XYZ file of C-alpha atoms in Angstrom:
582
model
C 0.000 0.000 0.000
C 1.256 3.608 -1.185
C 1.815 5.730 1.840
C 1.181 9.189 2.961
C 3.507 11.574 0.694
C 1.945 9.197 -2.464
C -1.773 10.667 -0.710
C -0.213 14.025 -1.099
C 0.983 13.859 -4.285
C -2.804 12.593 -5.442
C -4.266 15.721 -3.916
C -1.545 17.869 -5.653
C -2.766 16.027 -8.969
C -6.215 16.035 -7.859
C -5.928 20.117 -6.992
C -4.262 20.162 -10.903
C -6.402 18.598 -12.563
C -10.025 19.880 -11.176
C -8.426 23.335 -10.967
C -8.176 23.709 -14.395
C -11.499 23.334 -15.114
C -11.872 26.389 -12.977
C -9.067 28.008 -13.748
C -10.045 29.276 -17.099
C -7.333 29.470 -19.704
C -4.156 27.569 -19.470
C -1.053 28.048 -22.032
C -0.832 24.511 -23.495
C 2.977 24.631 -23.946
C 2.669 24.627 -19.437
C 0.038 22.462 -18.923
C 0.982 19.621 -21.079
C 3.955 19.124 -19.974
C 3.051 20.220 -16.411
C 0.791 16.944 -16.883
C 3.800 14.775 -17.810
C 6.051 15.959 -15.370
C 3.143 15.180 -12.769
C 2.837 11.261 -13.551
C 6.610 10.334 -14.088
C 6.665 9.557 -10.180
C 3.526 7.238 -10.445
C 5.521 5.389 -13.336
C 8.672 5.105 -12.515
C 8.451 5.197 -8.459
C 4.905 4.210 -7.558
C 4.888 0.868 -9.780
C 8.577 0.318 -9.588
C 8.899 -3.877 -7.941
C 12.756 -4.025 -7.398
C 15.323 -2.195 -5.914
C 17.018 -1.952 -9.794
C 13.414 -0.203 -10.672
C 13.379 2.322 -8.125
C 16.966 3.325 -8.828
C 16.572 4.035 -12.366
C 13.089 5.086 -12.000
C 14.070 7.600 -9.812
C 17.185 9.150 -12.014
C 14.572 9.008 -15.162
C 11.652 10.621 -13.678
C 13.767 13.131 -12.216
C 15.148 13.762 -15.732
C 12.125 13.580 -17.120
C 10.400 16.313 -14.951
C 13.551 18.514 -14.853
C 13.037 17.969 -18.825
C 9.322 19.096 -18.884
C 9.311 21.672 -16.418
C 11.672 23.039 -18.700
C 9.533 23.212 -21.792
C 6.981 24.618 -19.255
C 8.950 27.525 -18.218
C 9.965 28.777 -21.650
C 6.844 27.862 -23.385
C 6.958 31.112 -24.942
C 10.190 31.362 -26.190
C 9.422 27.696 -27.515
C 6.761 28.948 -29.383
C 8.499 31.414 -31.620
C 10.922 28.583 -32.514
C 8.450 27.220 -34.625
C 8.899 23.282 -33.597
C 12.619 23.864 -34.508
C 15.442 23.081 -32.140
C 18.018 25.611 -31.435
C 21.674 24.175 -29.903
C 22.476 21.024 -27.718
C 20.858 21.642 -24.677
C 17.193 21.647 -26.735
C 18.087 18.461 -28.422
C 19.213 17.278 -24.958
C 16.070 17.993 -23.826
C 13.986 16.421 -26.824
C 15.891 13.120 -26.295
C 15.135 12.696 -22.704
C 11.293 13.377 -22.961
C 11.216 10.818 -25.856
C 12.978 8.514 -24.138
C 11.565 8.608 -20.490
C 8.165 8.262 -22.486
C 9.127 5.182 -24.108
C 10.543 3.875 -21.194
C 7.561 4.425 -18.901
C 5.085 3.061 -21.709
C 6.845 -0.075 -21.563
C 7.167 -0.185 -17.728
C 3.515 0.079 -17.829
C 2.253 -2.176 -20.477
C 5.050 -3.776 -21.933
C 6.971 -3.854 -25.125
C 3.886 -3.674 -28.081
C 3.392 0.426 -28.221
C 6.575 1.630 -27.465
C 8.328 -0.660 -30.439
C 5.597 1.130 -32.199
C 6.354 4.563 -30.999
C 10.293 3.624 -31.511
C 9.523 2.238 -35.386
C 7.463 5.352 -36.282
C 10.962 7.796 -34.691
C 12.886 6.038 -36.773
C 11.205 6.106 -39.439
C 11.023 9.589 -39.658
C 14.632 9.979 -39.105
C 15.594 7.385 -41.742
C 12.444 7.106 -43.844
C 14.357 8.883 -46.766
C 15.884 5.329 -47.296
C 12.733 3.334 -47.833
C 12.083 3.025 -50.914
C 8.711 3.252 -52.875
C 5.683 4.805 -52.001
C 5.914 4.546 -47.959
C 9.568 6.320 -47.999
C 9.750 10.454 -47.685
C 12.017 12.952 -49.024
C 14.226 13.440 -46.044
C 13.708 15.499 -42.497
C 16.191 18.179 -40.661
C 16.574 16.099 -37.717
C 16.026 19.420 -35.740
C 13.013 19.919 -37.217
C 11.317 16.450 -36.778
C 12.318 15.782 -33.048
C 11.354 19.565 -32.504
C 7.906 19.755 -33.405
C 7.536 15.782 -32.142
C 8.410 17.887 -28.481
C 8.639 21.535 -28.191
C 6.042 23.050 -30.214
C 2.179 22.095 -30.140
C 2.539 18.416 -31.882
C 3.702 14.846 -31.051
C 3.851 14.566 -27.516
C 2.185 18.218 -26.646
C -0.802 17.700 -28.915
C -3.919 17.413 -28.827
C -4.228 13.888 -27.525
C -2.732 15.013 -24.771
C -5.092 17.845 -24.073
C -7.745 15.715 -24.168
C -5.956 13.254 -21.231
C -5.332 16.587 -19.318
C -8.496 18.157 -19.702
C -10.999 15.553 -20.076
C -9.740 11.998 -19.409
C -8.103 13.226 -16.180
C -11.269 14.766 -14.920
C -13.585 11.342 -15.540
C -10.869 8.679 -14.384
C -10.446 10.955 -11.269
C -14.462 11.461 -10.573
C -14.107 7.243 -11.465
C -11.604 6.987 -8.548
C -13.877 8.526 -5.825
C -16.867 6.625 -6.649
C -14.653 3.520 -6.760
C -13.375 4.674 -3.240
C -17.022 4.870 -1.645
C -20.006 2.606 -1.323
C -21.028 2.865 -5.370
C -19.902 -0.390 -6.658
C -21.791 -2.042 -3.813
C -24.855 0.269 -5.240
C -24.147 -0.896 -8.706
C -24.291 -4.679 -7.507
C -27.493 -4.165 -5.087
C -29.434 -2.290 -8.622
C -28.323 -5.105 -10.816
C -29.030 -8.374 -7.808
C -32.577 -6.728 -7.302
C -32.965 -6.087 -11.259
C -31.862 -9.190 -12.664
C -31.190 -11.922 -9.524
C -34.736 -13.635 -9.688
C -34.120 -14.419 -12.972
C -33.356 -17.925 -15.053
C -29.044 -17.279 -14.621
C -29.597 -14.741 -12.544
C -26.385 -14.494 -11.062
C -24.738 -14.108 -14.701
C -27.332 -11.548 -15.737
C -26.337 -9.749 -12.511
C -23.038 -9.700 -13.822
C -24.271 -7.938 -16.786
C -26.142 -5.547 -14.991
C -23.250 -4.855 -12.558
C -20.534 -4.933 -15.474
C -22.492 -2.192 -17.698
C -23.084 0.007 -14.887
C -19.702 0.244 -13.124
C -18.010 0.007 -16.932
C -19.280 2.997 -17.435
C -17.437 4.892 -14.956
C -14.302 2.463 -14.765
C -13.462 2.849 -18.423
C -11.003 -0.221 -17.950
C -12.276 -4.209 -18.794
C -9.782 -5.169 -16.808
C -10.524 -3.284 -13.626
C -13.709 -4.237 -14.359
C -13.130 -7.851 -14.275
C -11.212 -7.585 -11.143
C -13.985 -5.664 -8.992
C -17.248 -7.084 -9.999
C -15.691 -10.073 -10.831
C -14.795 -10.550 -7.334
C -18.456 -10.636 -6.429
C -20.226 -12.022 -9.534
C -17.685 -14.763 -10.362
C -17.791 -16.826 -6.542
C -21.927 -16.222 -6.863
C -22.046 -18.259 -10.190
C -19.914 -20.922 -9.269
C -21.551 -21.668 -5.568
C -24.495 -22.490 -7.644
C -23.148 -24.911 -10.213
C -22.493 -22.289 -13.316
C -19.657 -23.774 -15.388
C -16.593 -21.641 -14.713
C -16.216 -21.716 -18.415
C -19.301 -19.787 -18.550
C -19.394 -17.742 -15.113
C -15.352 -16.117 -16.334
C -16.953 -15.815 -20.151
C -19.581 -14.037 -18.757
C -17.790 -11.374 -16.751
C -15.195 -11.049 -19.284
C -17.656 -10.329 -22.126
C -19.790 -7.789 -19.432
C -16.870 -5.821 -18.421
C -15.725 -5.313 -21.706
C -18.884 -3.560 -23.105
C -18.094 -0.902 -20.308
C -16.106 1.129 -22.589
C -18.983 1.516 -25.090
C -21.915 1.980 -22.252
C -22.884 5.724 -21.862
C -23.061 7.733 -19.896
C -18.734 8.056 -19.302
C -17.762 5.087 -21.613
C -13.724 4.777 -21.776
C -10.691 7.238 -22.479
C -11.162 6.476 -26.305
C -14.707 8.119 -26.331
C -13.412 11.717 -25.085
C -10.514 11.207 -27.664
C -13.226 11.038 -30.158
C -14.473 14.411 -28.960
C -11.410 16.240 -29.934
C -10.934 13.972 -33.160
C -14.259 14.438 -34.722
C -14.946 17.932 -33.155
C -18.080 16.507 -32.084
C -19.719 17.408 -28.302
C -19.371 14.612 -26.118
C -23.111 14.576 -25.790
C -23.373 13.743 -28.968
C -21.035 11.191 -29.430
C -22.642 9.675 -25.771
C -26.501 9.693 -27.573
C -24.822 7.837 -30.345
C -23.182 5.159 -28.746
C -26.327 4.469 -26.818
C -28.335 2.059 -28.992
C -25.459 0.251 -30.204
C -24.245 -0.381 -26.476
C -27.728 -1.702 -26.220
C -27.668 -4.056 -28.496
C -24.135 -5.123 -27.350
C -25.874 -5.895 -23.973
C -29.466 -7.848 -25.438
C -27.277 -10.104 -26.718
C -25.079 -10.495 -24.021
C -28.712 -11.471 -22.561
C -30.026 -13.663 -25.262
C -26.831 -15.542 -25.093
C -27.129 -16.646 -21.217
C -30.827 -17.708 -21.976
C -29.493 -19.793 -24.560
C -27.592 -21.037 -22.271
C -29.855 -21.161 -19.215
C -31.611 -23.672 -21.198
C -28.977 -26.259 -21.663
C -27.291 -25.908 -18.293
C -30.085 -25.166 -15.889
C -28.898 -22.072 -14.538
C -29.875 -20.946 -11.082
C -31.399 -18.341 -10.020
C -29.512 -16.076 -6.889
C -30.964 -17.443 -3.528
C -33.180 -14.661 -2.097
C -30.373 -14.642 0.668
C -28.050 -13.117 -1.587
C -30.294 -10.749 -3.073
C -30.363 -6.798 -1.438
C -33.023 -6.045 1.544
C -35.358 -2.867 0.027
C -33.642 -0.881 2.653
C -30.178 -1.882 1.640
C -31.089 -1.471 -1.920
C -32.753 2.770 -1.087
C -29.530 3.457 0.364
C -26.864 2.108 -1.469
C -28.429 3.108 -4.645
C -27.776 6.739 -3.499
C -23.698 6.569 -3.698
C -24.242 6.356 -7.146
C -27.625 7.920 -8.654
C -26.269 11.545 -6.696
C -23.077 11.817 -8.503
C -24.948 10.705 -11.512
C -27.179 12.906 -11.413
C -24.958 15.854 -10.938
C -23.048 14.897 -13.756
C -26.490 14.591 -15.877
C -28.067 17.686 -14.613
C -25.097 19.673 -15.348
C -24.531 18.533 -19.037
C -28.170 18.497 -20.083
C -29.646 20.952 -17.644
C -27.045 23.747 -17.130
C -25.008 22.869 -20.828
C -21.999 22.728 -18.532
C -18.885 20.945 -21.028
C -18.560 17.597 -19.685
C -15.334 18.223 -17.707
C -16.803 21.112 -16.049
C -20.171 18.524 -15.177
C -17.582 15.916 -14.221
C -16.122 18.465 -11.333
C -18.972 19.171 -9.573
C -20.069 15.464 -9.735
C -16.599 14.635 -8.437
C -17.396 16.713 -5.571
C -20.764 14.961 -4.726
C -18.739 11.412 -4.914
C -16.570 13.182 -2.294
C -18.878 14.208 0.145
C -20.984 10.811 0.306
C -17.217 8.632 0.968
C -18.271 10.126 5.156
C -21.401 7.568 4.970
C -21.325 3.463 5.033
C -23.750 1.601 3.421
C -25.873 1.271 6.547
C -26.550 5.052 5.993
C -24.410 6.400 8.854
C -21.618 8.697 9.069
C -18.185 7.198 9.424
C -15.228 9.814 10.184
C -12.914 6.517 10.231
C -14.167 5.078 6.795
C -14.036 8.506 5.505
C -10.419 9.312 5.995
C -9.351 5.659 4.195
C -11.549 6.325 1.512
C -10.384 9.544 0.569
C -6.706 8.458 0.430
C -7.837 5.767 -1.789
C -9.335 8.142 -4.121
C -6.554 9.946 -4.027
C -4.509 7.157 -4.528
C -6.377 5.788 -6.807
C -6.817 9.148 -8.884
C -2.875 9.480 -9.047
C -2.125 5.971 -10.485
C -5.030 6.087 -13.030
C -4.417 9.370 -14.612
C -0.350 8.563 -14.771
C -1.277 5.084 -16.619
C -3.662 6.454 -19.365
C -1.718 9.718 -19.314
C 1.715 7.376 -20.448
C -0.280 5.545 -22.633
C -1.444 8.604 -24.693
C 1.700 10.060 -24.504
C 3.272 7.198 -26.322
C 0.517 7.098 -29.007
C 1.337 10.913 -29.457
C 4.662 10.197 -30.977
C 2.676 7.935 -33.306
C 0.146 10.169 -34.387
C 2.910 13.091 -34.432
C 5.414 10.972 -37.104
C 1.932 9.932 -38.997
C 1.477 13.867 -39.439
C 4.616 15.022 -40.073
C 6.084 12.382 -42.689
C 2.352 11.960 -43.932
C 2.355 8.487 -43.851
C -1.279 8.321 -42.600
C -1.864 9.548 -45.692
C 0.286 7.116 -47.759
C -1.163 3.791 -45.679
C -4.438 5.465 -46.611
C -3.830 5.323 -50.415
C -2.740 1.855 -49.865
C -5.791 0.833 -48.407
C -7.998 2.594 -51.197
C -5.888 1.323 -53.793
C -5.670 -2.858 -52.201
C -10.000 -2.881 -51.589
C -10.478 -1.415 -54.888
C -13.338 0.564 -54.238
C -14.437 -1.612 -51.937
C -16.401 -0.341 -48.749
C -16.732 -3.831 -47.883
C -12.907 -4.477 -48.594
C -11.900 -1.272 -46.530
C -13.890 -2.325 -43.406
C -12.222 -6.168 -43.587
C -8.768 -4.823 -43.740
C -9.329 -2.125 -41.144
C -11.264 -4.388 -38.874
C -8.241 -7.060 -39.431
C -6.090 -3.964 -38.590
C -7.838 -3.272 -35.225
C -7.909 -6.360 -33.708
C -4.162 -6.924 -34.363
C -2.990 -3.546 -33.438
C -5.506 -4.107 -30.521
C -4.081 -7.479 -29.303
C -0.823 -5.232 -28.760
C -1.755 -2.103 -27.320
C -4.595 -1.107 -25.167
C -7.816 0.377 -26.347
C -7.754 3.903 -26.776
C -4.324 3.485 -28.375
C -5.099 0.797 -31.225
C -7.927 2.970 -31.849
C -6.138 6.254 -32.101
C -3.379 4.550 -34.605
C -6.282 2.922 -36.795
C -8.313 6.007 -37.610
C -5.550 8.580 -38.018
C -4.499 5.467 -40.288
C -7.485 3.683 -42.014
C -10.259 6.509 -40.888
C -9.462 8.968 -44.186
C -9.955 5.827 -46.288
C -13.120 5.155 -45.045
C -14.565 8.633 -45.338
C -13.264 8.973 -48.708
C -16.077 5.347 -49.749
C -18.722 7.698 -47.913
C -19.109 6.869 -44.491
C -19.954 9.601 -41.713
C -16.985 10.461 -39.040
C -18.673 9.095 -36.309
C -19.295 6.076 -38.338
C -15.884 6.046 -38.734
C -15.037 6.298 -35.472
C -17.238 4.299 -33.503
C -16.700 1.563 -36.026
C -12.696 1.783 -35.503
C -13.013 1.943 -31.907
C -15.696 -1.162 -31.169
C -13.056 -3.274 -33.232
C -10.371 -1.924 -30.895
C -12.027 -3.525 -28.100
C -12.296 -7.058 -30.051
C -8.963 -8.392 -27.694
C -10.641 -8.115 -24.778
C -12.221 -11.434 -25.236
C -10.438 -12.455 -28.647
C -6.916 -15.442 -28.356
C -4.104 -15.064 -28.714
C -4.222 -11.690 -26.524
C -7.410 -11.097 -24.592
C -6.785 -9.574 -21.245
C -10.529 -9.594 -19.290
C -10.203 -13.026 -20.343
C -7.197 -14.074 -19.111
C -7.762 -12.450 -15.375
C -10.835 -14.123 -15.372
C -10.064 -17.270 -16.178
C -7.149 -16.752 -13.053
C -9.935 -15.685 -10.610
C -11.944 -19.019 -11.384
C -9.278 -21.455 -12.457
C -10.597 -22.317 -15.415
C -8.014 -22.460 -18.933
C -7.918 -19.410 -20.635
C -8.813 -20.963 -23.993
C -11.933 -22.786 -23.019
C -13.169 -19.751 -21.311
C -11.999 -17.371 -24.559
C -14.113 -19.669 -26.873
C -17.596 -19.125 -24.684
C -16.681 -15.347 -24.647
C -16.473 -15.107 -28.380
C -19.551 -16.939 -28.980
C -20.884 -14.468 -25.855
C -19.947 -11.532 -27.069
C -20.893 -11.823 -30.604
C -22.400 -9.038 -30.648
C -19.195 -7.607 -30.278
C -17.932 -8.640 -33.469
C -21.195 -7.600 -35.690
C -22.860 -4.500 -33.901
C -20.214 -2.121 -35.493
C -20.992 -3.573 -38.958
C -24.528 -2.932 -37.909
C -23.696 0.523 -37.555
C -22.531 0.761 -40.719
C -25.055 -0.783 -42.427
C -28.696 0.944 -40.465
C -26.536 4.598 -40.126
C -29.940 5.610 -38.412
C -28.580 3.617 -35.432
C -26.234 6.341 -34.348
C -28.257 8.957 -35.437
C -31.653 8.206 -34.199
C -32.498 11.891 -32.709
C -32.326 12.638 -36.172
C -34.647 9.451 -37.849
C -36.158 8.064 -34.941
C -38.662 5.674 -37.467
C -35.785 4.774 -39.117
C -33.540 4.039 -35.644
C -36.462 1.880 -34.416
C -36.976 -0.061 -37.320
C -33.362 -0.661 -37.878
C -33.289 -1.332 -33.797
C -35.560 -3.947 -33.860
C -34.408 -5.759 -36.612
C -30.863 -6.118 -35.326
C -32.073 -7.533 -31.737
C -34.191 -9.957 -33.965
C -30.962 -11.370 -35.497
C -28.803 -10.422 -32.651
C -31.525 -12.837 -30.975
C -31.455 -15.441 -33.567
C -27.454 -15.411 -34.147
C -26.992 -15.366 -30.599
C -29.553 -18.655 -29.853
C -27.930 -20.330 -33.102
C -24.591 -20.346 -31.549
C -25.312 -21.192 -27.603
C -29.066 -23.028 -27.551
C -29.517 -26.648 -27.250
C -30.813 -27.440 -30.535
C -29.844 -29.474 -33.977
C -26.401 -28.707 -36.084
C -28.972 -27.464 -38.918
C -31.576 -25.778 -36.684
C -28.482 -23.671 -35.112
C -26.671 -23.153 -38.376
C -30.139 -21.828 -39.730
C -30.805 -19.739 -37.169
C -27.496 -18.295 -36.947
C -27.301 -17.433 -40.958
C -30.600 -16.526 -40.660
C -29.726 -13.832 -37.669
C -26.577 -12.705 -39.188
C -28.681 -11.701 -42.666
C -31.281 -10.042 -40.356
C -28.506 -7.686 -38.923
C -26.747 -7.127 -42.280
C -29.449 -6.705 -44.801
């Protein structure tokens, strides 16, 4: 357990963070890499296991701040440089933020994106020596590593904004819910919802998944919290553990698609299609829906052929339990609702105040009284919590900066787009195989919000050019970012809950895939009924479209998991899939 100064240095990021909501204006040549020089110490000296760890963490964040604060302080003599780097101690500089970046990326999830980040640096140092199309003409090396670090690009761009400004805000409101009585809430909603049922205790993992998704952004935190509850539940009353891990794998993964806060890839998508968050939240809705009938369907398919339980009425929530932990999180909810839709408050600014609402309720227990003890570990959790959160996604978006930076400067993006134009021919159908085939394997690598970032400043342009919408686009990139969740050879939720039951990983993989289906054909969907993600708009049209996808949803869904014939499945599955695709 982190100790006290690790609590402080929360609230300082905590303090940060919120205050620049209120703030007003901020330079981003400070703030960004104010940001960075903030979650270096979570990286390097928070996470760090061995002695080794802590001793070069510790010389390489303190680099690595000294380097940032520096770009901070003469942010704006920096900016009449023009991204160009002037003498040795700039280039000094511009090596040590690119490398501490790399290095924390891969201290935090491993090799995949930082090789990435690494290929796409040198590739714009050397590119000039690859020949054909993909090659360029040749970059001043001050130039390239300039703009990639001291001017508004690379690892100061807008990605990064968007995990200062935004991401920050939600992963930190996140962390104080986390801290309180809310994911007991969450769990009491979806036992007195769906617990009675046939497989009650997997539909309460549904329930619970899509409702404390939504805040935690993370399939894998996901996993390991209401997994901890949901996963003993199913297997004290005889559900396969096959089937109970499938089920919480494939339930915590839709979190990052469930309105209302989704994951760190949908407030990317704000800044990247320049569309309000609102709007992009309204959009995601009935696909997210969908995702979650047949998440449904699937364990009544499968209710049938194993006899699942319902959850004894001992384990469901007393009425009084249920009025008052439903409170820890319907307030904060609310606050964040009311001020979006009722005051038009941005969503960061509506993610503040609810922030402080999560805060206030951590002094009650979930019998409804005030506890000064409880209150005091809860807050340092949050603040704990808060800290290691924001550094994580912060590195991770860092990293995929560089990417996104060399993509724009070399205009590669632009070259891999031609390519993809060129090898589907025209194809619409083509372009959204390859892309999809792009995601998933880019996804098994790096996490979410990353894989999608890299495919649609890569594949996106292509895809607009055959006539699809932006948000099309987007949401189409980003559901197939989210396919290695549950999909072999890399599929994290998966693999953590297959650990927490003991079941192989494979065996509990294949059920997930045939769970989650939805996962894998909603996002066609999307592209196919447009009217889905733009029902305000065609609301005849949404329904219609809406109804016909849960029928094959329904049918694909009972084709693959129900205890019928080889040709009474296969016919109900084909028939299901042409439902959803006609």
């Amino acid at each position: 357990m982190l100790g006290l100064p690790w609590v402080a240095w929360g609230a300082l990021g905590v303090a940060m963070h919120l205050g620049l909501v209120w703030y007003g204006l901020v330079p981003n040549l400070v703030v960004r890499p104010l940001h960075m020089a903030y979650i270096l110490p979570w990286i390097y000296l928070a996470a760090a296991r061995s002695p080794w760890q802590r001793r070069t963490g510790a010389l390489l964040a303190c680099l690595g701040m000294a380097a940032s604060l520096w770009v901070a302080w003469h942010a704006n003599a920096l900016g009449d440089q023009y991204g160009a780097l002037e003498g040795s101690l700039q280039l000094a500089v511009a090596g040590v933020l690119l490398v501490v970046i790399l290095e924390g990326a891969r201290r935090v999830i491993g090799w995949p994106l930082p090789l990435i980040a690494l290929t796409a640096l040198l590739y714009g140092m050397l590119g000039q020596y690859v020949p054909g199309e993909l090659g360029h003409a040749g970059l001043p090396l001050a130039s390239f590593l300039g703009t990639l670090t001291i001017a508004e690009g690379g690892l100061w761009g807008s990605l990064t904004g968007i995990s200062v400004g935004v991401v920050a805000i939600f992963v930190i409101f996140g962390a104080f819910l986390n801290a309180g009585e809310a994911g007991q809430g969450f769990m009491n909603v979806a036992s007195a919802a769906a617990g009675r049922l046939v497989g009650g205790a997997a539909k309460v993992s549904v329930v619970s998944s899509a409702l404390f998704g939504s805040i935690s952004g993370s399939a894998s935190a996901n996993v390991a919290s209401t997994g901890a509850i949901t996963l003993p539940a199913m297997t004290r009353l005889g559900y396969p553990k096959r089937l109970a891990a499938a089920v919480e794998a494939v339930a915590s993964s839709g979190g990052q698609i469930m309105p209302p806060l989704m994951g760190a890839g949908a407030f990317v998508m704000v800044e990247l299609t320049s569309t309000p968050y609102v709007t992009i939240m309204a959009a995601a809705l009935l696909p997210a829906f969908l995702y979650f009938f047949t998440v449904w369907m699937g364990i009544n398919a499968w209710s049938k052929r194993e006899c699942l339980a319902a959850l004894p009425s001992e384990a469901q929530p007393t009425r009084r339990m249920l009025g008052v932990t439903v409170g820890f999180f319907v307030v904060p909810f609310a606050t964040l609702l009311w001020g979006m839709f009722g005051q038009h408050w941005t969503p960061e600014y509506a993610a503040a105040f609810a922030t402080l609402a999560a805060a206030v309720l951590l002094g009650w227990d979930n019998e409804g009284r005030v506890s000064r003890a409880k209150l005091g570990q809860r807050v340092a959790a949050a603040l704990r919590g808060s800290g290691q959160q924001v550094a994580t996604i912060g590195c991770i978006i860092l990293c995929a900066s560089i990417v996104v930076g060399v993509l724009a400067i070399t205009g590669l993006g632009v070259k891999i787009t031609s390519m993809i134009l060129s090898g589907a021919n025209g194809s619409l159908a083509l372009s959204l195989l390859l892309t999809a085939v792009a995601c998933l394997v880019l996804g098994m690598e790096v996490p979410t919000t990353a894989a999608y970032v890299i495919c649609v400043s890569v594949a996106g342009p292509a895809l607009m050019q055959l006539g699809l919408q932006p948000l099309q686009v987007h949401l189409f990139v980003f559901w197939f970012a989210l396919l290695s969740t549950i999909t072999p050879p890399v599929c994290g939720a998966v693999f953590i809950a297959a650990g927490m039951v003991g079941e192989h990983w494979l065996r509990v993989a294949l059920s997930a895939m045939a769970l989650g289906i939805g996962l894998y054909v909603v996002p066609v969907g999307m592209v196919v009924h447009p009217a889905l993600i733009d029902w305000w708009s065609q609301p005849v049209a949404a329904a219609v479209a809406l109804l016909q996808m849960a029928t094959g949803l329904g049918l694909l869904s009972y084709g693959l998991l129900a205890p019928m014939t080889v040709w009474l499945r296969g016919a109900a599955a084909l028939g299901g899939l042409a439902l959803v695709l006609v």
